[in-house]
Amino acid sequence: MTSYRVTLIPGDGIGPEVADATRRVLEATGIDFAWDLREAGETALARHGDVLPEETLASIRENGIGLKGPITTQLGVGFRSVNVGLRQALGLYANLRPGKTMPGVRSVFDQIDLVIVRENLEGAYSGIEFDTGTVEAAEIIAEINKRQGKPIAPDAALTIKVITPANSRQIVRYAFEYAKANRRRLVTAVHKANIMKFSDGLFLKIAREVAAEYPEIEFNDRIVDNMCMQLMQRAQDYDVLVMPNLYGDIVSDLVAGMVGGLGVAPSGNIGPDTAVFEPIHGSAPSHAGKNEANPTAMILSGALMLRHLGEQVAAERVEQAVGAIVAEGTQVTYDLRQDRDPSKATGTAEMADAIIARMAS
Ligand code: NAD
């Protein structure tokens, strides 16, 4: 039997509790996991003096796969962000964010089943910026003003948006491969190529080229503002959406809001050799250590990891059991109860037990 060695980072706050629930649910699929337990965040800072120790990165590199709980972000300066650090160190170019309505979860919309694939490394988030009033900004502005007819004010601040053919091809190809592996019918490229003719125009051109390699999957494209309106009016017409960084950041949160928010939203960060899966919610410190946090988002992140490993049947078993328990609404954490009565709520560990029992039935 295949055994998977996975780096497990429980994280901070409610992280250890939702990570433990997830580990138990994944083991109940019958798949063999060897968990390589590592630290990041506050626990790592206390022990290693670094929120993202090199040994944690080395473990993910070696195992090729990580499952991560939420990390408390240090507000003081001087500590790097674990999530940005992970993304950059491992070249995690794709952010995968499914948005699916679940019966039992309060949401404004119903019957939504979308997957957002966001480019994670470049676009408007290249990190190349020049502040107002700096010599560097003034020099670049002077140079640009020599070359085109719309003068930029000398005290402007600049952010460089970078779209490369290689990264565009990589992200769109990932979207199509995901669609193919998960039997999705349509990929939509989202852009603003009517205004940003060169940068977004390049993204769209590459998307069309890649689409031609996948004749079995439908392809279309939408301008990002129109996409947002259409998501409000007929989200059911869409399936997998692929887009540059900034649009992906905004649209994925829009979709998370459409389907009921944080407690149930999983994600994955995919690179050429490694992938890290995590819930999108934070460490919710006020709920930590009380066995009351909702483990659904991290369990569904575990199911996404199973899909990434090619274990589609096990992933479906987990998703169906979670869906059934959430829909029934009796063995769920406080936030998922229709009556919101904390005295009747099920604990984190007991909700995981209920999911495991459902998988066995
Ligand atoms: P948060 O997601 O931790 O909490 C927002 C709200 O949702 C709170 O009311 C919280 O109690 C509730 N909530 C979140 N997850 C829940 C769960 N699983 N079950 C029940 N209730 C849940 O966001 P925040 O309060 O803005 O951030 C707290 C800390 O987490 C900060 O340090 C922040 O930087 C960090 N954070 C980390 C990540 C990550 O590691 N990926 C993501 C977001 C925030």
mmCIF file with all atom_site columns, C-alpha atoms and ligand atoms in Angstrom, residues 14 18 68-75 82-83 262-264 278-287 292-297 333-335, ligand 1:
data_model
loop_
_atom_site.group_PDB
_atom_site.id
_atom_site.type_symbol
_atom_site.label_atom_id
_atom_site.label_alt_id
_atom_site.label_comp_id
_atom_site.label_asym_id
_atom_site.label_entity_id
_atom_site.label_seq_id
_atom_site.pdbx_PDB_ins_code
_atom_site.Cartn_x
_atom_site.Cartn_y
_atom_site.Cartn_z
_atom_site.occupancy
_atom_site.B_iso_or_equiv
_atom_site.pdbx_formal_charge
_atom_site.auth_seq_id
_atom_site.auth_comp_id
_atom_site.auth_asym_id
_atom_site.auth_atom_id
_atom_site.pdbx_PDB_model_num
ATOM   1  C CA  . ILE A 1 14  ? -6.838  26.714 17.321 1.00 0.00 ? 14  ILE A CA  1
ATOM   2  C CA  . VAL A 1 18  ? -8.160  21.413 14.040 1.00 0.00 ? 18  VAL A CA  1
ATOM   3  C CA  . LYS A 1 68  ? -0.602  23.448 7.730  1.00 0.00 ? 68  LYS A CA  1
ATOM   4  C CA  . GLY A 1 69  ? -2.781  24.961 10.456 1.00 0.00 ? 69  GLY A CA  1
ATOM   5  C CA  . PRO A 1 70  ? -3.209  28.725 10.822 1.00 0.00 ? 70  PRO A CA  1
ATOM   6  C CA  . ILE A 1 71  ? -0.344  30.871 12.071 1.00 0.00 ? 71  ILE A CA  1
ATOM   7  C CA  . THR A 1 72  ? -0.646  33.956 14.266 1.00 0.00 ? 72  THR A CA  1
ATOM   8  C CA  . THR A 1 73  ? 1.010   36.828 12.424 1.00 0.00 ? 73  THR A CA  1
ATOM   9  C CA  . GLN A 1 74  ? 3.398   38.805 14.601 1.00 0.00 ? 74  GLN A CA  1
ATOM   10 C CA  . LEU A 1 75  ? 2.353   42.429 14.419 1.00 0.00 ? 75  LEU A CA  1
ATOM   11 C CA  . VAL A 1 82  ? 5.153   32.604 7.435  1.00 0.00 ? 82  VAL A CA  1
ATOM   12 C CA  . ASN A 1 83  ? 2.654   32.410 4.602  1.00 0.00 ? 83  ASN A CA  1
ATOM   13 C CA  . LEU A 1 262 ? -14.157 31.211 6.909  1.00 0.00 ? 262 LEU A CA  1
ATOM   14 C CA  . GLY A 1 263 ? -14.958 28.135 8.951  1.00 0.00 ? 263 GLY A CA  1
ATOM   15 C CA  . VAL A 1 264 ? -15.537 25.926 5.905  1.00 0.00 ? 264 VAL A CA  1
ATOM   16 C CA  . GLU A 1 278 ? -4.287  24.947 4.731  1.00 0.00 ? 278 GLU A CA  1
ATOM   17 C CA  . PRO A 1 279 ? -7.601  26.412 5.899  1.00 0.00 ? 279 PRO A CA  1
ATOM   18 C CA  . ILE A 1 280 ? -8.041  30.052 4.916  1.00 0.00 ? 280 ILE A CA  1
ATOM   19 C CA  . HIS A 1 281 ? -9.098  31.098 8.425  1.00 0.00 ? 281 HIS A CA  1
ATOM   20 C CA  . GLY A 1 282 ? -6.652  32.415 11.017 1.00 0.00 ? 282 GLY A CA  1
ATOM   21 C CA  . SER A 1 283 ? -5.633  31.144 14.439 1.00 0.00 ? 283 SER A CA  1
ATOM   22 C CA  . ALA A 1 284 ? -8.789  32.485 16.210 1.00 0.00 ? 284 ALA A CA  1
ATOM   23 C CA  . PRO A 1 285 ? -6.923  32.907 19.527 1.00 0.00 ? 285 PRO A CA  1
ATOM   24 C CA  . SER A 1 286 ? -10.104 33.484 21.575 1.00 0.00 ? 286 SER A CA  1
ATOM   25 C CA  . HIS A 1 287 ? -11.226 29.896 20.804 1.00 0.00 ? 287 HIS A CA  1
ATOM   26 C CA  . GLU A 1 292 ? -14.779 24.494 20.230 1.00 0.00 ? 292 GLU A CA  1
ATOM   27 C CA  . ALA A 1 293 ? -13.166 25.531 16.915 1.00 0.00 ? 293 ALA A CA  1
ATOM   28 C CA  . ASN A 1 294 ? -14.700 24.316 13.681 1.00 0.00 ? 294 ASN A CA  1
ATOM   29 C CA  . PRO A 1 295 ? -12.347 21.770 12.049 1.00 0.00 ? 295 PRO A CA  1
ATOM   30 C CA  . THR A 1 296 ? -14.211 21.710 8.684  1.00 0.00 ? 296 THR A CA  1
ATOM   31 C CA  . ALA A 1 297 ? -11.904 24.049 6.711  1.00 0.00 ? 297 ALA A CA  1
ATOM   32 C CA  . THR A 1 333 ? -19.345 23.180 16.395 1.00 0.00 ? 333 THR A CA  1
ATOM   33 C CA  . TYR A 1 334 ? -21.083 26.290 17.740 1.00 0.00 ? 334 TYR A CA  1
ATOM   34 C CA  . ASP A 1 335 ? -20.627 28.379 14.588 1.00 0.00 ? 335 ASP A CA  1
HETATM 35 P P1  . NAD B 2 .   ? -9.455  34.507 12.187 1.00 0.00 ? 1   NAD B P1  1
HETATM 36 O O1  . NAD B 2 .   ? -9.774  33.745 10.948 1.00 0.00 ? 1   NAD B O1  1
HETATM 37 O O2  . NAD B 2 .   ? -8.538  33.843 13.152 1.00 0.00 ? 1   NAD B O2  1
HETATM 38 O O3  . NAD B 2 .   ? -10.812 34.831 12.950 1.00 0.00 ? 1   NAD B O3  1
HETATM 39 C C1  . NAD B 2 .   ? -11.881 35.590 12.360 1.00 0.00 ? 1   NAD B C1  1
HETATM 40 C C2  . NAD B 2 .   ? -13.218 35.216 13.047 1.00 0.00 ? 1   NAD B C2  1
HETATM 41 O O4  . NAD B 2 .   ? -13.612 33.920 12.651 1.00 0.00 ? 1   NAD B O4  1
HETATM 42 C C3  . NAD B 2 .   ? -13.126 35.169 14.577 1.00 0.00 ? 1   NAD B C3  1
HETATM 43 O O5  . NAD B 2 .   ? -14.365 35.547 15.110 1.00 0.00 ? 1   NAD B O5  1
HETATM 44 C C4  . NAD B 2 .   ? -12.828 33.711 14.836 1.00 0.00 ? 1   NAD B C4  1
HETATM 45 O O6  . NAD B 2 .   ? -13.212 33.355 16.134 1.00 0.00 ? 1   NAD B O6  1
HETATM 46 C C5  . NAD B 2 .   ? -13.672 33.029 13.761 1.00 0.00 ? 1   NAD B C5  1
HETATM 47 N N1  . NAD B 2 .   ? -13.086 31.750 13.313 1.00 0.00 ? 1   NAD B N1  1
HETATM 48 C C6  . NAD B 2 .   ? -12.047 31.594 12.432 1.00 0.00 ? 1   NAD B C6  1
HETATM 49 N N2  . NAD B 2 .   ? -11.793 30.311 12.235 1.00 0.00 ? 1   NAD B N2  1
HETATM 50 C C7  . NAD B 2 .   ? -12.675 29.625 12.981 1.00 0.00 ? 1   NAD B C7  1
HETATM 51 C C8  . NAD B 2 .   ? -12.905 28.229 13.200 1.00 0.00 ? 1   NAD B C8  1
HETATM 52 N N3  . NAD B 2 .   ? -12.182 27.296 12.580 1.00 0.00 ? 1   NAD B N3  1
HETATM 53 N N4  . NAD B 2 .   ? -13.894 27.872 14.053 1.00 0.00 ? 1   NAD B N4  1
HETATM 54 C C9  . NAD B 2 .   ? -14.627 28.792 14.669 1.00 0.00 ? 1   NAD B C9  1
HETATM 55 N N5  . NAD B 2 .   ? -14.494 30.118 14.520 1.00 0.00 ? 1   NAD B N5  1
HETATM 56 C C10 . NAD B 2 .   ? -13.507 30.536 13.692 1.00 0.00 ? 1   NAD B C10 1
HETATM 57 O O7  . NAD B 2 .   ? -8.910  35.916 11.733 1.00 0.00 ? 1   NAD B O7  1
HETATM 58 P P2  . NAD B 2 .   ? -8.235  37.078 12.606 1.00 0.00 ? 1   NAD B P2  1
HETATM 59 O O8  . NAD B 2 .   ? -8.922  37.183 13.935 1.00 0.00 ? 1   NAD B O8  1
HETATM 60 O O9  . NAD B 2 .   ? -8.187  38.255 11.710 1.00 0.00 ? 1   NAD B O9  1
HETATM 61 O O10 . NAD B 2 .   ? -6.744  36.594 12.825 1.00 0.00 ? 1   NAD B O10 1
HETATM 62 C C11 . NAD B 2 .   ? -6.253  35.896 13.975 1.00 0.00 ? 1   NAD B C11 1
HETATM 63 C C12 . NAD B 2 .   ? -4.792  35.579 13.725 1.00 0.00 ? 1   NAD B C12 1
HETATM 64 O O11 . NAD B 2 .   ? -4.668  34.645 12.637 1.00 0.00 ? 1   NAD B O11 1
HETATM 65 C C13 . NAD B 2 .   ? -3.962  36.797 13.321 1.00 0.00 ? 1   NAD B C13 1
HETATM 66 O O12 . NAD B 2 .   ? -2.694  36.699 13.936 1.00 0.00 ? 1   NAD B O12 1
HETATM 67 C C14 . NAD B 2 .   ? -3.843  36.658 11.813 1.00 0.00 ? 1   NAD B C14 1
HETATM 68 O O13 . NAD B 2 .   ? -2.705  37.294 11.313 1.00 0.00 ? 1   NAD B O13 1
HETATM 69 C C15 . NAD B 2 .   ? -3.763  35.160 11.658 1.00 0.00 ? 1   NAD B C15 1
HETATM 70 N N6  . NAD B 2 .   ? -4.161  34.651 10.318 1.00 0.00 ? 1   NAD B N6  1
HETATM 71 C C16 . NAD B 2 .   ? -3.455  33.601 9.842  1.00 0.00 ? 1   NAD B C16 1
HETATM 72 C C17 . NAD B 2 .   ? -3.826  33.019 8.644  1.00 0.00 ? 1   NAD B C17 1
HETATM 73 C C18 . NAD B 2 .   ? -3.020  31.840 8.149  1.00 0.00 ? 1   NAD B C18 1
HETATM 74 O O14 . NAD B 2 .   ? -2.134  31.363 8.833  1.00 0.00 ? 1   NAD B O14 1
HETATM 75 N N7  . NAD B 2 .   ? -3.287  31.328 6.948  1.00 0.00 ? 1   NAD B N7  1
HETATM 76 C C19 . NAD B 2 .   ? -4.912  33.508 7.921  1.00 0.00 ? 1   NAD B C19 1
HETATM 77 C C20 . NAD B 2 .   ? -5.638  34.575 8.451  1.00 0.00 ? 1   NAD B C20 1
HETATM 78 C C21 . NAD B 2 .   ? -5.254  35.145 9.667  1.00 0.00 ? 1   NAD B C21 1
#
